[in-house]
């Protein structure tokens, strides 16, 4: 009797564990089916909009589905199902330009790009399966993209490429290459070379006497100059200055005492 009393709770716990696992499997299958159906619907809507665009008709199929798609993309509990069913392929199709080279509706861009930025589960494998990289790079280069969308696209490229090039996201871990500042002799040689190229370019000008408005040019520097600042030298100069001030104060006090005794 005692053995049965001991084993009964264990058997009950085992049955509860199996039931819990079964419930989780049911939920996972339901999530996979929901995401899979949504992916097929997204691809179908993208195809409908492409056909409408070729026929010079309004492309509205994707816009009608947008609330339903965003409801799924915002649910973090479906992240694994989004990966397993490659829902981002549908996202890529929606972001691709239409046959007439026009961009998708601005509402789609404004919803998708912030959502992609919040998806921390996106890695190189997910990007490769969805072929999402080239589309995001396109948005970083296209001049018709709004500045806000382009900024997020640049952030995505930076974040997604960081693990590939093994670069840390922390600013403290960044390594800035440095180089010695060229001496005066080298600087003179470089200046002469620059002036020579300028004179050569000036010969090829069609209108030599034309007046040109000066243009400011900002260079892009990838190597920082090495600092010549020395802490020891600076500390020594401070000590000398303090000592000098002390001596001046002593002289002033001595002179004041002499004047007071007279």
PDB file of C-alpha atoms in Angstrom:
ATOM      1  CA  UNK A   1       0.000   0.000   0.000  1.00  0.00           C
ATOM      2  CA  UNK A   2       2.776   2.387   0.863  1.00  0.00           C
ATOM      3  CA  UNK A   3       4.531   1.713  -2.464  1.00  0.00           C
ATOM      4  CA  UNK A   4       1.342   2.400  -4.396  1.00  0.00           C
ATOM      5  CA  UNK A   5       0.813   5.628  -2.455  1.00  0.00           C
ATOM      6  CA  UNK A   6       4.324   6.745  -3.358  1.00  0.00           C
ATOM      7  CA  UNK A   7       4.051   5.805  -7.048  1.00  0.00           C
ATOM      8  CA  UNK A   8       0.595   7.334  -7.665  1.00  0.00           C
ATOM      9  CA  UNK A   9       1.753  10.998  -7.457  1.00  0.00           C
ATOM     10  CA  UNK A  10       4.658  10.230  -9.802  1.00  0.00           C
ATOM     11  CA  UNK A  11       2.333   8.623 -12.328  1.00  0.00           C
ATOM     12  CA  UNK A  12      -0.052  11.576 -12.061  1.00  0.00           C
ATOM     13  CA  UNK A  13       2.823  14.038 -12.555  1.00  0.00           C
ATOM     14  CA  UNK A  14       4.026  12.028 -15.560  1.00  0.00           C
ATOM     15  CA  UNK A  15       0.552  12.175 -17.115  1.00  0.00           C
ATOM     16  CA  UNK A  16       0.367  15.930 -16.522  1.00  0.00           C
ATOM     17  CA  UNK A  17       3.793  16.384 -18.170  1.00  0.00           C
ATOM     18  CA  UNK A  18       2.706  14.397 -21.217  1.00  0.00           C
ATOM     19  CA  UNK A  19      -0.510  16.401 -21.438  1.00  0.00           C
ATOM     20  CA  UNK A  20       1.444  19.655 -21.242  1.00  0.00           C
ATOM     21  CA  UNK A  21       3.793  18.526 -24.018  1.00  0.00           C
ATOM     22  CA  UNK A  22       0.792  17.497 -26.124  1.00  0.00           C
ATOM     23  CA  UNK A  23      -0.826  20.899 -25.587  1.00  0.00           C
ATOM     24  CA  UNK A  24       2.382  22.658 -26.630  1.00  0.00           C
ATOM     25  CA  UNK A  25       2.590  20.517 -29.759  1.00  0.00           C
ATOM     26  CA  UNK A  26      -0.985  21.472 -30.648  1.00  0.00           C
ATOM     27  CA  UNK A  27      -0.207  25.165 -30.179  1.00  0.00           C
ATOM     28  CA  UNK A  28       2.966  24.884 -32.258  1.00  0.00           C
ATOM     29  CA  UNK A  29       1.111  23.161 -35.095  1.00  0.00           C
ATOM     30  CA  UNK A  30      -1.629  25.794 -34.987  1.00  0.00           C
ATOM     31  CA  UNK A  31       0.964  28.594 -35.105  1.00  0.00           C
ATOM     32  CA  UNK A  32       2.786  26.932 -38.012  1.00  0.00           C
ATOM     33  CA  UNK A  33      -0.453  26.537 -39.939  1.00  0.00           C
ATOM     34  CA  UNK A  34      -1.421  30.176 -39.329  1.00  0.00           C
ATOM     35  CA  UNK A  35       1.951  31.496 -40.450  1.00  0.00           C
ATOM     36  CA  UNK A  36       2.119  29.139 -43.430  1.00  0.00           C
ATOM     37  CA  UNK A  37      -1.328  30.252 -44.642  1.00  0.00           C
ATOM     38  CA  UNK A  38      -0.338  33.890 -44.189  1.00  0.00           C
ATOM     39  CA  UNK A  39       2.836  33.371 -46.218  1.00  0.00           C
ATOM     40  CA  UNK A  40       0.889  31.873 -49.121  1.00  0.00           C
ATOM     41  CA  UNK A  41      -1.642  34.713 -48.933  1.00  0.00           C
ATOM     42  CA  UNK A  42       1.185  37.303 -48.945  1.00  0.00           C
ATOM     43  CA  UNK A  43       2.795  35.748 -52.028  1.00  0.00           C
ATOM     44  CA  UNK A  44      -0.595  35.632 -53.757  1.00  0.00           C
ATOM     45  CA  UNK A  45      -1.285  39.291 -52.920  1.00  0.00           C
ATOM     46  CA  UNK A  46       2.151  40.288 -54.235  1.00  0.00           C
ATOM     47  CA  UNK A  47       1.439  38.441 -57.502  1.00  0.00           C
ATOM     48  CA  UNK A  48      -1.973  40.149 -57.796  1.00  0.00           C
ATOM     49  CA  UNK A  49      -0.409  43.586 -57.319  1.00  0.00           C
ATOM     50  CA  UNK A  50       2.260  42.850 -59.924  1.00  0.00           C
ATOM     51  CA  UNK A  51      -0.409  41.834 -62.431  1.00  0.00           C
ATOM     52  CA  UNK A  52      -2.489  44.926 -61.643  1.00  0.00           C
ATOM     53  CA  UNK A  53       0.587  47.106 -62.082  1.00  0.00           C
ATOM     54  CA  UNK A  54       1.272  45.605 -65.513  1.00  0.00           C
ATOM     55  CA  UNK A  55      -2.325  46.346 -66.494  1.00  0.00           C
ATOM     56  CA  UNK A  56      -1.994  49.962 -65.219  1.00  0.00           C
ATOM     57  CA  UNK A  57      -4.543  49.302 -62.459  1.00  0.00           C
ATOM     58  CA  UNK A  58      -4.340  50.256 -58.738  1.00  0.00           C
ATOM     59  CA  UNK A  59      -2.332  47.681 -56.766  1.00  0.00           C
ATOM     60  CA  UNK A  60      -4.279  47.369 -53.509  1.00  0.00           C
ATOM     61  CA  UNK A  61      -4.152  43.648 -52.613  1.00  0.00           C
ATOM     62  CA  UNK A  62      -1.205  44.054 -50.239  1.00  0.00           C
ATOM     63  CA  UNK A  63      -2.664  47.124 -48.572  1.00  0.00           C
ATOM     64  CA  UNK A  64      -5.883  45.243 -47.776  1.00  0.00           C
ATOM     65  CA  UNK A  65      -3.860  42.490 -46.063  1.00  0.00           C
ATOM     66  CA  UNK A  66      -1.451  44.809 -44.224  1.00  0.00           C
ATOM     67  CA  UNK A  67      -3.261  44.861 -40.821  1.00  0.00           C
ATOM     68  CA  UNK A  68      -3.448  41.046 -40.761  1.00  0.00           C
ATOM     69  CA  UNK A  69       0.244  40.706 -41.641  1.00  0.00           C
ATOM     70  CA  UNK A  70       1.368  43.231 -39.032  1.00  0.00           C
ATOM     71  CA  UNK A  71      -0.677  41.463 -36.363  1.00  0.00           C
ATOM     72  CA  UNK A  72       1.416  38.321 -36.941  1.00  0.00           C
ATOM     73  CA  UNK A  73       4.770  40.086 -37.324  1.00  0.00           C
ATOM     74  CA  UNK A  74       4.312  41.920 -34.013  1.00  0.00           C
ATOM     75  CA  UNK A  75       3.615  38.729 -32.028  1.00  0.00           C
ATOM     76  CA  UNK A  76       6.886  37.614 -30.493  1.00  0.00           C
ATOM     77  CA  UNK A  77       5.348  34.234 -29.595  1.00  0.00           C
ATOM     78  CA  UNK A  78       5.282  33.377 -33.316  1.00  0.00           C
ATOM     79  CA  UNK A  79       8.970  34.092 -33.934  1.00  0.00           C
ATOM     80  CA  UNK A  80       9.910  30.410 -34.311  1.00  0.00           C
ATOM     81  CA  UNK A  81       6.980  29.773 -36.663  1.00  0.00           C
ATOM     82  CA  UNK A  82       8.000  32.829 -38.704  1.00  0.00           C
ATOM     83  CA  UNK A  83      11.476  31.326 -39.089  1.00  0.00           C
ATOM     84  CA  UNK A  84      10.320  27.756 -39.772  1.00  0.00           C
ATOM     85  CA  UNK A  85       7.770  28.797 -42.408  1.00  0.00           C
ATOM     86  CA  UNK A  86       9.960  31.482 -44.015  1.00  0.00           C
ATOM     87  CA  UNK A  87       7.389  34.247 -43.611  1.00  0.00           C
ATOM     88  CA  UNK A  88      10.105  36.794 -44.356  1.00  0.00           C
ATOM     89  CA  UNK A  89      10.028  35.614 -47.962  1.00  0.00           C
ATOM     90  CA  UNK A  90       6.588  37.193 -48.146  1.00  0.00           C
ATOM     91  CA  UNK A  91       7.990  40.334 -46.522  1.00  0.00           C
ATOM     92  CA  UNK A  92      10.706  40.440 -49.172  1.00  0.00           C
ATOM     93  CA  UNK A  93       8.172  40.079 -52.003  1.00  0.00           C
ATOM     94  CA  UNK A  94       6.098  42.917 -50.559  1.00  0.00           C
ATOM     95  CA  UNK A  95       9.117  45.235 -50.360  1.00  0.00           C
ATOM     96  CA  UNK A  96      10.362  44.555 -53.887  1.00  0.00           C
ATOM     97  CA  UNK A  97       9.693  47.237 -56.523  1.00  0.00           C
ATOM     98  CA  UNK A  98       6.742  46.666 -58.861  1.00  0.00           C
ATOM     99  CA  UNK A  99       7.206  45.851 -62.575  1.00  0.00           C
ATOM    100  CA  UNK A 100       7.133  49.564 -63.502  1.00  0.00           C
ATOM    101  CA  UNK A 101      10.031  50.156 -61.042  1.00  0.00           C
ATOM    102  CA  UNK A 102       7.778  51.974 -58.572  1.00  0.00           C
ATOM    103  CA  UNK A 103       8.209  51.344 -54.846  1.00  0.00           C
ATOM    104  CA  UNK A 104       5.512  49.609 -52.789  1.00  0.00           C
ATOM    105  CA  UNK A 105       3.023  51.740 -50.878  1.00  0.00           C
ATOM    106  CA  UNK A 106       4.600  53.980 -48.242  1.00  0.00           C
ATOM    107  CA  UNK A 107       2.312  52.472 -45.584  1.00  0.00           C
ATOM    108  CA  UNK A 108       3.906  49.067 -46.211  1.00  0.00           C
ATOM    109  CA  UNK A 109       7.413  50.495 -45.910  1.00  0.00           C
ATOM    110  CA  UNK A 110       6.584  52.386 -42.705  1.00  0.00           C
ATOM    111  CA  UNK A 111       5.143  49.254 -41.096  1.00  0.00           C
ATOM    112  CA  UNK A 112       7.680  46.667 -42.261  1.00  0.00           C
ATOM    113  CA  UNK A 113      11.004  48.388 -41.601  1.00  0.00           C
ATOM    114  CA  UNK A 114      10.435  49.209 -37.896  1.00  0.00           C
ATOM    115  CA  UNK A 115       9.039  45.684 -37.422  1.00  0.00           C
ATOM    116  CA  UNK A 116      12.148  44.153 -39.003  1.00  0.00           C
ATOM    117  CA  UNK A 117      14.366  46.226 -36.726  1.00  0.00           C
ATOM    118  CA  UNK A 118      12.631  44.768 -33.659  1.00  0.00           C
ATOM    119  CA  UNK A 119      13.034  41.143 -34.818  1.00  0.00           C
ATOM    120  CA  UNK A 120      16.103  40.120 -32.838  1.00  0.00           C
ATOM    121  CA  UNK A 121      15.776  36.497 -34.012  1.00  0.00           C
ATOM    122  CA  UNK A 122      16.832  37.404 -37.569  1.00  0.00           C
ATOM    123  CA  UNK A 123      20.282  35.945 -38.266  1.00  0.00           C
ATOM    124  CA  UNK A 124      22.352  35.259 -41.370  1.00  0.00           C
ATOM    125  CA  UNK A 125      20.569  31.948 -41.996  1.00  0.00           C
ATOM    126  CA  UNK A 126      17.114  33.536 -41.893  1.00  0.00           C
ATOM    127  CA  UNK A 127      18.267  36.372 -44.174  1.00  0.00           C
ATOM    128  CA  UNK A 128      19.758  33.898 -46.653  1.00  0.00           C
ATOM    129  CA  UNK A 129      16.624  31.727 -46.763  1.00  0.00           C
ATOM    130  CA  UNK A 130      14.359  34.728 -47.343  1.00  0.00           C
ATOM    131  CA  UNK A 131      16.833  36.440 -49.740  1.00  0.00           C
ATOM    132  CA  UNK A 132      16.106  39.602 -47.812  1.00  0.00           C
ATOM    133  CA  UNK A 133      19.581  41.164 -47.933  1.00  0.00           C
ATOM    134  CA  UNK A 134      19.580  42.543 -51.513  1.00  0.00           C
ATOM    135  CA  UNK A 135      16.198  44.213 -51.020  1.00  0.00           C
ATOM    136  CA  UNK A 136      17.314  46.022 -47.842  1.00  0.00           C
ATOM    137  CA  UNK A 137      20.545  47.129 -49.541  1.00  0.00           C
ATOM    138  CA  UNK A 138      18.436  48.472 -52.415  1.00  0.00           C
ATOM    139  CA  UNK A 139      16.553  50.684 -49.935  1.00  0.00           C
ATOM    140  CA  UNK A 140      19.867  52.089 -48.654  1.00  0.00           C
ATOM    141  CA  UNK A 141      20.833  53.225 -52.163  1.00  0.00           C
ATOM    142  CA  UNK A 142      17.528  54.203 -53.794  1.00  0.00           C
ATOM    143  CA  UNK A 143      17.088  57.986 -53.949  1.00  0.00           C
ATOM    144  CA  UNK A 144      13.289  57.701 -53.960  1.00  0.00           C
ATOM    145  CA  UNK A 145      13.227  56.207 -50.464  1.00  0.00           C
ATOM    146  CA  UNK A 146      12.310  58.588 -47.642  1.00  0.00           C
ATOM    147  CA  UNK A 147      15.118  59.516 -45.200  1.00  0.00           C
ATOM    148  CA  UNK A 148      13.443  57.726 -42.262  1.00  0.00           C
ATOM    149  CA  UNK A 149      13.120  54.438 -44.155  1.00  0.00           C
ATOM    150  CA  UNK A 150      16.649  54.748 -45.534  1.00  0.00           C
ATOM    151  CA  UNK A 151      18.025  55.324 -42.040  1.00  0.00           C
ATOM    152  CA  UNK A 152      16.369  52.154 -40.741  1.00  0.00           C
ATOM    153  CA  UNK A 153      17.589  50.209 -43.792  1.00  0.00           C
ATOM    154  CA  UNK A 154      21.159  51.325 -43.053  1.00  0.00           C
ATOM    155  CA  UNK A 155      20.735  50.287 -39.420  1.00  0.00           C
ATOM    156  CA  UNK A 156      19.512  46.850 -40.528  1.00  0.00           C
ATOM    157  CA  UNK A 157      22.463  46.349 -42.884  1.00  0.00           C
ATOM    158  CA  UNK A 158      24.866  47.380 -40.126  1.00  0.00           C
ATOM    159  CA  UNK A 159      23.246  45.108 -37.521  1.00  0.00           C
ATOM    160  CA  UNK A 160      22.912  42.091 -39.828  1.00  0.00           C
ATOM    161  CA  UNK A 161      26.453  42.330 -41.200  1.00  0.00           C
ATOM    162  CA  UNK A 162      28.099  42.822 -37.787  1.00  0.00           C
ATOM    163  CA  UNK A 163      28.182  39.089 -36.874  1.00  0.00           C
ATOM    164  CA  UNK A 164      29.557  38.242 -40.330  1.00  0.00           C
ATOM    165  CA  UNK A 165      32.532  40.587 -40.047  1.00  0.00           C
ATOM    166  CA  UNK A 166      32.801  39.824 -36.307  1.00  0.00           C
ATOM    167  CA  UNK A 167      32.386  43.430 -35.221  1.00  0.00           C
ATOM    168  CA  UNK A 168      31.031  44.236 -31.763  1.00  0.00           C
ATOM    169  CA  UNK A 169      27.977  46.447 -31.332  1.00  0.00           C
ATOM    170  CA  UNK A 170      29.626  48.160 -28.345  1.00  0.00           C
ATOM    171  CA  UNK A 171      31.276  51.510 -29.057  1.00  0.00           C
ATOM    172  CA  UNK A 172      33.950  50.722 -26.468  1.00  0.00           C
ATOM    173  CA  UNK A 173      35.113  47.708 -28.458  1.00  0.00           C
ATOM    174  CA  UNK A 174      35.689  49.663 -31.634  1.00  0.00           C
ATOM    175  CA  UNK A 175      39.284  49.776 -32.870  1.00  0.00           C
ATOM    176  CA  UNK A 176      40.223  52.950 -34.736  1.00  0.00           C
ATOM    177  CA  UNK A 177      43.372  52.585 -36.861  1.00  0.00           C
ATOM    178  CA  UNK A 178      45.966  55.306 -36.235  1.00  0.00           C
ATOM    179  CA  UNK A 179      48.955  56.555 -38.199  1.00  0.00           C
ATOM    180  CA  UNK A 180      51.847  58.880 -37.536  1.00  0.00           C
ATOM    181  CA  UNK A 181      51.392  62.437 -38.817  1.00  0.00           C
ATOM    182  CA  UNK A 182      53.679  63.059 -41.774  1.00  0.00           C
ATOM    183  CA  UNK A 183      56.604  65.392 -41.139  1.00  0.00           C
ATOM    184  CA  UNK A 184      57.073  68.750 -42.878  1.00  0.00           C
ATOM    185  CA  UNK A 185      59.280  67.310 -45.647  1.00  0.00           C
ATOM    186  CA  UNK A 186      56.759  64.644 -46.545  1.00  0.00           C
ATOM    187  CA  UNK A 187      53.975  67.172 -46.301  1.00  0.00           C
ATOM    188  CA  UNK A 188      55.802  69.386 -48.802  1.00  0.00           C
ATOM    189  CA  UNK A 189      56.164  66.504 -51.231  1.00  0.00           C
ATOM    190  CA  UNK A 190      52.479  65.686 -50.964  1.00  0.00           C
ATOM    191  CA  UNK A 191      51.521  69.324 -51.480  1.00  0.00           C
ATOM    192  CA  UNK A 192      53.712  69.550 -54.582  1.00  0.00           C
ATOM    193  CA  UNK A 193      52.079  66.430 -55.984  1.00  0.00           C
ATOM    194  CA  UNK A 194      48.625  67.863 -55.341  1.00  0.00           C
ATOM    195  CA  UNK A 195      49.550  71.175 -56.991  1.00  0.00           C
ATOM    196  CA  UNK A 196      50.981  69.346 -59.988  1.00  0.00           C
ATOM    197  CA  UNK A 197      47.757  67.399 -60.458  1.00  0.00           C
ATOM    198  CA  UNK A 198      45.764  70.611 -60.119  1.00  0.00           C
ATOM    199  CA  UNK A 199      47.859  72.329 -62.788  1.00  0.00           C
ATOM    200  CA  UNK A 200      47.434  69.322 -65.085  1.00  0.00           C
ATOM    201  CA  UNK A 201      43.679  69.352 -64.555  1.00  0.00           C
ATOM    202  CA  UNK A 202      43.590  73.097 -65.200  1.00  0.00           C
ATOM    203  CA  UNK A 203      45.183  72.589 -68.628  1.00  0.00           C
ATOM    204  CA  UNK A 204      42.275  70.388 -69.674  1.00  0.00           C
ATOM    205  CA  UNK A 205      39.650  72.973 -68.822  1.00  0.00           C
ATOM    206  CA  UNK A 206      37.727  74.290 -71.824  1.00  0.00           C
ATOM    207  CA  UNK A 207      37.120  77.748 -70.342  1.00  0.00           C
ATOM    208  CA  UNK A 208      40.340  78.715 -68.591  1.00  0.00           C
ATOM    209  CA  UNK A 209      39.145  82.182 -67.601  1.00  0.00           C
ATOM    210  CA  UNK A 210      35.720  81.093 -66.346  1.00  0.00           C
ATOM    211  CA  UNK A 211      34.758  82.119 -62.853  1.00  0.00           C
ATOM    212  CA  UNK A 212      33.901  79.199 -60.584  1.00  0.00           C
ATOM    213  CA  UNK A 213      32.096  79.385 -57.271  1.00  0.00           C
ATOM    214  CA  UNK A 214      34.283  77.834 -54.567  1.00  0.00           C
ATOM    215  CA  UNK A 215      32.924  74.526 -53.307  1.00  0.00           C
ATOM    216  CA  UNK A 216      33.669  73.096 -49.890  1.00  0.00           C
ATOM    217  CA  UNK A 217      34.683  69.453 -49.906  1.00  0.00           C
ATOM    218  CA  UNK A 218      34.591  67.247 -46.839  1.00  0.00           C
ATOM    219  CA  UNK A 219      36.921  64.284 -46.845  1.00  0.00           C
ATOM    220  CA  UNK A 220      36.126  60.887 -45.375  1.00  0.00           C
ATOM    221  CA  UNK A 221      38.809  59.706 -42.975  1.00  0.00           C
ATOM    222  CA  UNK A 222      39.201  56.095 -41.924  1.00  0.00           C
ATOM    223  CA  UNK A 223      42.571  56.466 -40.132  1.00  0.00           C
ATOM    224  CA  UNK A 224      42.922  58.753 -37.135  1.00  0.00           C
ATOM    225  CA  UNK A 225      46.224  60.608 -36.450  1.00  0.00           C
ATOM    226  CA  UNK A 226      48.211  59.255 -33.525  1.00  0.00           C
ATOM    227  CA  UNK A 227      48.137  61.600 -30.552  1.00  0.00           C
ATOM    228  CA  UNK A 228      51.402  63.219 -29.416  1.00  0.00           C
ATOM    229  CA  UNK A 229      49.923  64.267 -26.087  1.00  0.00           C
ATOM    230  CA  UNK A 230      52.106  63.221 -23.172  1.00  0.00           C
ATOM    231  CA  UNK A 231      50.606  62.980 -19.699  1.00  0.00           C
ATOM    232  CA  UNK A 232      54.013  63.069 -17.995  1.00  0.00           C
ATOM    233  CA  UNK A 233      55.016  66.289 -19.770  1.00  0.00           C
ATOM    234  CA  UNK A 234      51.735  67.934 -18.922  1.00  0.00           C
ATOM    235  CA  UNK A 235      52.032  66.889 -15.247  1.00  0.00           C
ATOM    236  CA  UNK A 236      55.581  68.289 -15.063  1.00  0.00           C
ATOM    237  CA  UNK A 237      54.504  71.648 -16.490  1.00  0.00           C
ATOM    238  CA  UNK A 238      51.700  71.858 -13.938  1.00  0.00           C
ATOM    239  CA  UNK A 239      54.127  71.144 -11.088  1.00  0.00           C
ATOM    240  CA  UNK A 240      56.505  73.887 -12.299  1.00  0.00           C
ATOM    241  CA  UNK A 241      53.654  76.365 -12.511  1.00  0.00           C
ATOM    242  CA  UNK A 242      52.517  75.548  -8.956  1.00  0.00           C
ATOM    243  CA  UNK A 243      56.058  75.977  -7.644  1.00  0.00           C
ATOM    244  CA  UNK A 244      56.386  79.331  -9.401  1.00  0.00           C
ATOM    245  CA  UNK A 245      53.116  80.546  -7.899  1.00  0.00           C
ATOM    246  CA  UNK A 246      54.255  79.505  -4.398  1.00  0.00           C
ATOM    247  CA  UNK A 247      57.517  81.474  -4.759  1.00  0.00           C
ATOM    248  CA  UNK A 248      55.660  84.565  -5.942  1.00  0.00           C
ATOM    249  CA  UNK A 249      53.286  84.288  -2.986  1.00  0.00           C
ATOM    250  CA  UNK A 250      56.221  83.993  -0.552  1.00  0.00           C
ATOM    251  CA  UNK A 251      57.895  87.069  -2.060  1.00  0.00           C
ATOM    252  CA  UNK A 252      54.678  89.049  -1.788  1.00  0.00           C
ATOM    253  CA  UNK A 253      54.222  88.104   1.886  1.00  0.00           C
ATOM    254  CA  UNK A 254      57.857  89.010   2.655  1.00  0.00           C
ATOM    255  CA  UNK A 255      57.502  92.391   0.954  1.00  0.00           C
ATOM    256  CA  UNK A 256      54.255  93.037   2.835  1.00  0.00           C
ATOM    257  CA  UNK A 257      55.929  92.290   6.199  1.00  0.00           C
ATOM    258  CA  UNK A 258      58.837  94.655   5.384  1.00  0.00           C
ATOM    259  CA  UNK A 259      56.480  97.454   4.493  1.00  0.00           C
ATOM    260  CA  UNK A 260      54.480  96.891   7.699  1.00  0.00           C
ATOM    261  CA  UNK A 261      57.598  97.145   9.953  1.00  0.00           C
ATOM    262  CA  UNK A 262      58.698 100.473   8.470  1.00  0.00           C
TER     263      UNK A 262
END
